[in-house]
Coordinates of C-alpha atoms in Angstrom, one line a residue:
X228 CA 78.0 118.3 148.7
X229 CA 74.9 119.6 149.9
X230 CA 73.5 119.5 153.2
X231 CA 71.2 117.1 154.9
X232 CA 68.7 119.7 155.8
X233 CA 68.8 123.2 154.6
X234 CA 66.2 125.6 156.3
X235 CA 66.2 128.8 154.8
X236 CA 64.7 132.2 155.6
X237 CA 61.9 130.3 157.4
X238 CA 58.8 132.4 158.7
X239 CA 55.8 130.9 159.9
X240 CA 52.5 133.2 160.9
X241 CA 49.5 132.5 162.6
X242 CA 45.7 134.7 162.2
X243 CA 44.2 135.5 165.5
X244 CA 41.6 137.8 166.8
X245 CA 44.1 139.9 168.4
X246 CA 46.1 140.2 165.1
X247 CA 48.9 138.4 163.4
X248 CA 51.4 136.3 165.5
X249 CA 55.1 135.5 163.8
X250 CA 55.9 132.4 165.3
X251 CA 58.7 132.2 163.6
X252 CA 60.3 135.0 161.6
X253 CA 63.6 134.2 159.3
X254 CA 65.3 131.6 160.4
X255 CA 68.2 129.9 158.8
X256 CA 70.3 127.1 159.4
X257 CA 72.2 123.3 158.0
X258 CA 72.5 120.2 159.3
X259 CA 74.0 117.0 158.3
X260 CA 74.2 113.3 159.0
X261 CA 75.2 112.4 162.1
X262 CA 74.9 116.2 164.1
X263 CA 73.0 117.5 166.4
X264 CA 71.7 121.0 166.3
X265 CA 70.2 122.5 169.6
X266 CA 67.2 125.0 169.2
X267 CA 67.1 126.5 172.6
X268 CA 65.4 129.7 174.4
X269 CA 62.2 130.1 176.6
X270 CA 58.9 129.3 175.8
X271 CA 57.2 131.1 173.5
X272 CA 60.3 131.5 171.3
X273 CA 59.5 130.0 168.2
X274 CA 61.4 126.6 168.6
X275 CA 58.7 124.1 168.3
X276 CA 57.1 125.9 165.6
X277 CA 60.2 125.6 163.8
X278 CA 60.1 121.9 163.6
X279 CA 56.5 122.1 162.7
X280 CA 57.1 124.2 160.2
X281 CA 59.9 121.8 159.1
X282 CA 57.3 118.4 159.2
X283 CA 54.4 120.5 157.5
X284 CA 52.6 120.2 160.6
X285 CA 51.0 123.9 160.6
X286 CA 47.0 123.9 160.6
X287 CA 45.8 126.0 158.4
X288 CA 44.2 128.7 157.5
X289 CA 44.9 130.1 160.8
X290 CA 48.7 128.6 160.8
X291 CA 51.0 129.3 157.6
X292 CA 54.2 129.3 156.2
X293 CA 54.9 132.2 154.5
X294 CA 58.2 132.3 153.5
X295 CA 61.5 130.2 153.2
X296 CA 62.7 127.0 151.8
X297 CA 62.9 123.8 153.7
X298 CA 65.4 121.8 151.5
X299 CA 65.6 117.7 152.4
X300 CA 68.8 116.3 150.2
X301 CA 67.9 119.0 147.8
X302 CA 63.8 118.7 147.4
X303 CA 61.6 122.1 149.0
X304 CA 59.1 120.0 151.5
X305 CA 57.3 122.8 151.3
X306 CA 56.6 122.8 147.5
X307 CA 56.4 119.1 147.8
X308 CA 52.8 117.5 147.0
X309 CA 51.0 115.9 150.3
X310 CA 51.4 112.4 149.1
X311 CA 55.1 112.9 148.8
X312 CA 55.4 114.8 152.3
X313 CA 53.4 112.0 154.0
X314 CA 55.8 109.5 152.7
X315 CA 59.0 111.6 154.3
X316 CA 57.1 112.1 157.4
X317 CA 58.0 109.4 159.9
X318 CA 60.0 107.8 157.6
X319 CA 62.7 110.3 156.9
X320 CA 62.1 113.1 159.5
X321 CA 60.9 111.7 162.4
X322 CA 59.7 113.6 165.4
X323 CA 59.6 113.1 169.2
X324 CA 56.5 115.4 170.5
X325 CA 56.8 117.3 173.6
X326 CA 54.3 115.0 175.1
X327 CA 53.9 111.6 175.1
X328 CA 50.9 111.2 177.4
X329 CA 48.7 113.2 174.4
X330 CA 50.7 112.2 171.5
X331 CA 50.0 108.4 172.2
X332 CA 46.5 107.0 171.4
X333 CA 45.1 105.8 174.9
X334 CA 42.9 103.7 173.3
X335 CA 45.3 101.7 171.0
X336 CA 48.2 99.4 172.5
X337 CA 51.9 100.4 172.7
X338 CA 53.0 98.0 170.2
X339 CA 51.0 98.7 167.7
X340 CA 51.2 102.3 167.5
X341 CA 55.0 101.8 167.1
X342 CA 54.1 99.5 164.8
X343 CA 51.9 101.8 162.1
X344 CA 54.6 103.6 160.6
X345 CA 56.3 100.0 159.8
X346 CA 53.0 99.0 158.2
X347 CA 52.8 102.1 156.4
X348 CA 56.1 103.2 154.9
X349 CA 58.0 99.7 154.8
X350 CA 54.7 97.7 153.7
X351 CA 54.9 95.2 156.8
X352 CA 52.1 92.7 157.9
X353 CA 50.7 93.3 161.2
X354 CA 52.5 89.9 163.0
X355 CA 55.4 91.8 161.6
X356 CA 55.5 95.4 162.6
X357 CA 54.4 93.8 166.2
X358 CA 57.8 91.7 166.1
X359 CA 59.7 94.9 165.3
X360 CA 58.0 97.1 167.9
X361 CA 58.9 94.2 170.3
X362 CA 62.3 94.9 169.1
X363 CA 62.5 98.9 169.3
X364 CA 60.8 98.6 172.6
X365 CA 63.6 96.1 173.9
X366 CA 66.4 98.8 172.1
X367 CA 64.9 101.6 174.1
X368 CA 65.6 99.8 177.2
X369 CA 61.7 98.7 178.0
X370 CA 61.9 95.5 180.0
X371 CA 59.5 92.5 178.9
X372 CA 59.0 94.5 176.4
X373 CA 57.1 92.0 174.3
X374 CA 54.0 92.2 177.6
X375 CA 54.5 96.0 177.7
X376 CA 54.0 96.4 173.6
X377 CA 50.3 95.1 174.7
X378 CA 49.7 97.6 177.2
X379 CA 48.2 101.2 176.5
X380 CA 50.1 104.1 177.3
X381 CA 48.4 105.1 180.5
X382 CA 50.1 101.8 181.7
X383 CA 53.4 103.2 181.6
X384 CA 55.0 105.5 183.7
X385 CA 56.6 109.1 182.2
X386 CA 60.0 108.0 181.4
X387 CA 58.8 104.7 179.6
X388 CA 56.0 106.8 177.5
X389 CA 58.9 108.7 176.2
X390 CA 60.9 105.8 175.2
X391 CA 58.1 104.5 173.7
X392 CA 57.7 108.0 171.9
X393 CA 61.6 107.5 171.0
X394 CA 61.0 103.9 169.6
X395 CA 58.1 105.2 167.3
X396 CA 60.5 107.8 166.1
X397 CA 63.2 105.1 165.1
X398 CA 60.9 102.4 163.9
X399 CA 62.2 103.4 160.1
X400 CA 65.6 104.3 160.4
X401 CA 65.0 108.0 159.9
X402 CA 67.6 110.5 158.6
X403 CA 66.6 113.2 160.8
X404 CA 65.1 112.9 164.7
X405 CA 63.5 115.6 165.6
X406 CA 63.3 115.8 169.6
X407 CA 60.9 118.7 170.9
X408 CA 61.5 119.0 175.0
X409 CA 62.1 115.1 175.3
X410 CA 63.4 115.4 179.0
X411 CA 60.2 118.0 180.0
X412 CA 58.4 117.0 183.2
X413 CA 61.1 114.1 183.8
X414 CA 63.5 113.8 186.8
X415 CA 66.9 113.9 186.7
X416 CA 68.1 110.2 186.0
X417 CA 65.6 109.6 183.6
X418 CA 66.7 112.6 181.8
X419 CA 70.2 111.6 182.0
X420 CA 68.8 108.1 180.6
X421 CA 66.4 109.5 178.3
X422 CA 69.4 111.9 176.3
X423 CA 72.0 108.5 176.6
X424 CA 69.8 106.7 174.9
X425 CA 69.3 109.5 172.0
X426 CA 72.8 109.4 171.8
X427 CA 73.6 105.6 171.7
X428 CA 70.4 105.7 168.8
X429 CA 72.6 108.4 167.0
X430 CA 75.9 106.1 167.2
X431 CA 74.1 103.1 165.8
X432 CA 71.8 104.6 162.9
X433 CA 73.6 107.6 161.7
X434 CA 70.9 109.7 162.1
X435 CA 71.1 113.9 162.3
X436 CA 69.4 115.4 165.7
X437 CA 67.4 118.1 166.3
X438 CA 67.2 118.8 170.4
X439 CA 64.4 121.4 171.0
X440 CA 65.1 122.5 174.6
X441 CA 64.7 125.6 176.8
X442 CA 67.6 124.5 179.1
X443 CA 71.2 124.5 177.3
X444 CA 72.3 122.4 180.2
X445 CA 70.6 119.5 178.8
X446 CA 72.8 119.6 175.5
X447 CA 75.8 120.6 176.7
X448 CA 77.6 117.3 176.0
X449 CA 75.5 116.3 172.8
X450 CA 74.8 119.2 170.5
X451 CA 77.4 120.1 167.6
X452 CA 75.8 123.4 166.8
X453 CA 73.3 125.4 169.2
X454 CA 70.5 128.3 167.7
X455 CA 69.5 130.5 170.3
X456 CA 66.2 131.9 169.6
X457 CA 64.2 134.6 171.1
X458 CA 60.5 136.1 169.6
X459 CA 60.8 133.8 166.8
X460 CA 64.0 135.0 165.3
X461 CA 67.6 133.5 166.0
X462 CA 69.4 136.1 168.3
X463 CA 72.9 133.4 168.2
X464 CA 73.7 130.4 166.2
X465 CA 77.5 128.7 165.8
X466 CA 79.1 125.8 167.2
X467 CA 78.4 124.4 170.4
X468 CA 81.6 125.4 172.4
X469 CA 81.5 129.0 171.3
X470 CA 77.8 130.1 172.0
X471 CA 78.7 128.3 175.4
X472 CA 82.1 129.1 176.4
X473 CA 82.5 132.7 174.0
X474 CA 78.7 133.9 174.0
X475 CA 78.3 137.0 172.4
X476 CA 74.6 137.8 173.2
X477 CA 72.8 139.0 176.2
X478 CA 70.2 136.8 175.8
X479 CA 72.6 133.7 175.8
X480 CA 74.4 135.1 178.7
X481 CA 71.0 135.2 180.6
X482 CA 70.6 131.8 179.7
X483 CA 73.7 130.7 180.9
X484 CA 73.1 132.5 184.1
X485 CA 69.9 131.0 185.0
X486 CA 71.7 127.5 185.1
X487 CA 72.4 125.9 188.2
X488 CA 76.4 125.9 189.1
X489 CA 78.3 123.4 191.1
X490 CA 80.9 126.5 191.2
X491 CA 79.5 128.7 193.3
X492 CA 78.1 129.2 196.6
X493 CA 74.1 129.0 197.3
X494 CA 73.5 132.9 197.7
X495 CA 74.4 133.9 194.4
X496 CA 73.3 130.5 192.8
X497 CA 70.7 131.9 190.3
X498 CA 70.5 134.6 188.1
X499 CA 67.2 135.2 186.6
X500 CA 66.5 137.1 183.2
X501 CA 63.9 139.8 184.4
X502 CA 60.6 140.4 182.8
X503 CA 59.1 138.2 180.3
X504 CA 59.5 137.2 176.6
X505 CA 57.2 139.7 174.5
X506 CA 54.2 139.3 172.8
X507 CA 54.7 137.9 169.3
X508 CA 51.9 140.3 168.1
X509 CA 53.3 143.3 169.2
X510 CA 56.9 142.7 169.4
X511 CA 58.9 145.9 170.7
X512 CA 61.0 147.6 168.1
X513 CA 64.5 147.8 167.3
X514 CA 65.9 144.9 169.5
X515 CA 62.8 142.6 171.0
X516 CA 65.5 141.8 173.6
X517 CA 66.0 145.2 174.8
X518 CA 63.3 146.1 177.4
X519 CA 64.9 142.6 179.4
X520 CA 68.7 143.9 178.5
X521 CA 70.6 144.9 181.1
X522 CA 73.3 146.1 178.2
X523 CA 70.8 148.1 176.3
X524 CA 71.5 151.8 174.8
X525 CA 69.2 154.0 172.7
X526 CA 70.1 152.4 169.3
X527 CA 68.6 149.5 170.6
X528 CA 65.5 150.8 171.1
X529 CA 64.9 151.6 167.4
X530 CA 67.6 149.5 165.2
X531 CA 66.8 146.2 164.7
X532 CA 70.0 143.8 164.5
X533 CA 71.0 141.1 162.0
X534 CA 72.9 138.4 162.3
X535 CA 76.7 139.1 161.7
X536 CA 79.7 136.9 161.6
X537 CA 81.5 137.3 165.0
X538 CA 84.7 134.5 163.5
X539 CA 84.8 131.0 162.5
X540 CA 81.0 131.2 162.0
X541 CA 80.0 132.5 164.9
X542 CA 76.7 134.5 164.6
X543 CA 75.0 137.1 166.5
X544 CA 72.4 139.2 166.5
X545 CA 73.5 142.3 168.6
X546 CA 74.3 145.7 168.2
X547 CA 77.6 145.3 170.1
X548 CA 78.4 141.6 169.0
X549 CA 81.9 143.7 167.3
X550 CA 82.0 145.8 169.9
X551 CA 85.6 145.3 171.5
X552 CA 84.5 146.3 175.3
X553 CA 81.8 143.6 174.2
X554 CA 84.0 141.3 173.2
X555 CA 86.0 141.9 176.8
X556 CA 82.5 141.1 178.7
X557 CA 82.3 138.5 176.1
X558 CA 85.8 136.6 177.1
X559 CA 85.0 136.8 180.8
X560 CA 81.5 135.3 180.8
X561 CA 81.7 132.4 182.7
X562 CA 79.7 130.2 180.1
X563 CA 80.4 127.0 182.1
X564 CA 77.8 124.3 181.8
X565 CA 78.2 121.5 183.9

């Protein structure tokens, strides 16, 4: 049986003055109903691109896909016609956007912006789609939510804009959510509320998950499988518990680092990954990782790495991913996310 989604050798490119910028540069990767995959890795990686790329959300000229499949139960969006891709979009493959404040309309109500995509894909009346947005706004935890469904979105706070965002997304049951940074620029408990609620969604309706986050704290407890990416190409990608607990990449063991731990005392609390990501223009050669590698050796200076099969699935892009003195580091990384 074939999968849900099937994203294949996906490369996405943008023109600029400066020259050409690859967002996104072969990525691969399945998913099926009920999972959740985690894209994760600092800005500038590629991630939300990815899902752009995957909704057929890239403006061109200056933005374009050029090369890949995208396969949804079988059918290439990309070589779908628009009519057919506007139907799947929002119905289908839904899509959280990083943020809610400038995704919503300010100058149409709650409700019936929730509402549109009822009206639109499941042929609703308008008293209709503003009883079910009551509803989804009532599911997502709004109180009076039939009051707040007439108020416009610079009425609610941060957390209840991204409900809101949330209840849009699941207004038509979709197959696949697609959640870019949902907890950004949120405290604590309503992140803790915000990826419950995600979770409780995916328990009642079924539907696959893709978390976009720069933190793998944040899906620690929910993702199945976790990409790492880093200058637009995946540097790790397997199941959850061994990218965390058996990483076998510098860059996820940077990652990993920089997390907060309840394990250890406040003068050795944080390591930071030094430098900064690298310009998707003029990305370094051989390993794009390697000027930040602490690991680093000559070959990886000019060899670039693919993706190889460390076990059970388990892939990494590395030099060393074999290595068995790697491996050794490997095993001992603490990788605990808690």
């Amino acid at each position: 049986m074939s999968a849900l989604l099937e994203v294949r050798d996906l490369a996405t490119q943008f023109t600029t003055r400066d020259g050409i910028v690859r967002a996104v540069d072969g990525v691969s990767f399945t998913l099926d109903c009920g999972e959740t995959l985690a894209i994760v890795g600092e800005s500038g990686s590629g991630k939300s691109v990815t899902a752009l790329s995957i909704m057929r959300l890239i403006q061109e000229p200056q933005g374009k896909v050029v090369s890949g499949q995208v396969l949804f139960k079988g059918d290439d969006i990309l070589k779908l016609s628009d009519s057919k891709v506007r139907a799947i979009r929002g119905d289908r493959i839904a899509m959280i956007f990083q943020d809610p404040m400038t995704s919503l309309n300010p100058v149409f109500r709650v409700g019936r912006q929730i509402g549109e995509s009822l009206i639109l894909h499941k042929g609703m009346s308008r008293k209709e789609a503003f009883e079910r947005a009551v509803e989804l706004l009532d599911m997502v935890g709004i109180p009076h939510p039939r009051d707040r469904a007439r108020d416009y979105p610079h009425q609610f706070s941060g957390g209840m804009r991204q409900r809101a965002m949330i209840a849009m997304a699941l207004a038509c049951d979709p197959d696949i959510l697609i959640a870019d940074e949902p907890t950004t620029a949120l405290d604590v408990t309503i992140q803790a509320q915000i990826l419950e609620l995600m979770i409780e969604m995916q328990e009642r309706t079924g539907a696959a998950i893709i978390m976009i986050t720069h933190d793998l704290g944040v899906v620690a407890d929910m993702a199945d499988d976790v990409m790492v990416m880093y200058a637009g190409k995946q540097v790790e990608y397997g199941k959850a518990d061994g990218v965390f607990y058996t990483p076998r990449h510098p860059y996820t063991w940077g990652l990993l680092d920089s997390l907060p731990r309840h394990d250890i005392d406040e003068k050795g609390a944080l390591l930071p990954i030094t430098g900064q990501p690298p310009s998707l223009i003029n990305v370094p050669a051989g390993c794009a990782f390697h000027p930040r590698c602490p690991y680093a050796k000559d070959v990886c200076t000019t060899g670039t790495p693919v993706l190889t099969d460390v076990g059970e699935g388990h892939l990494a892009a590395c030099h060393f991913s074999n290595d068995p003195e790697f491996q050794r580091r490997a095993s001992q990384h603490p990788g605990e996310v808690a």
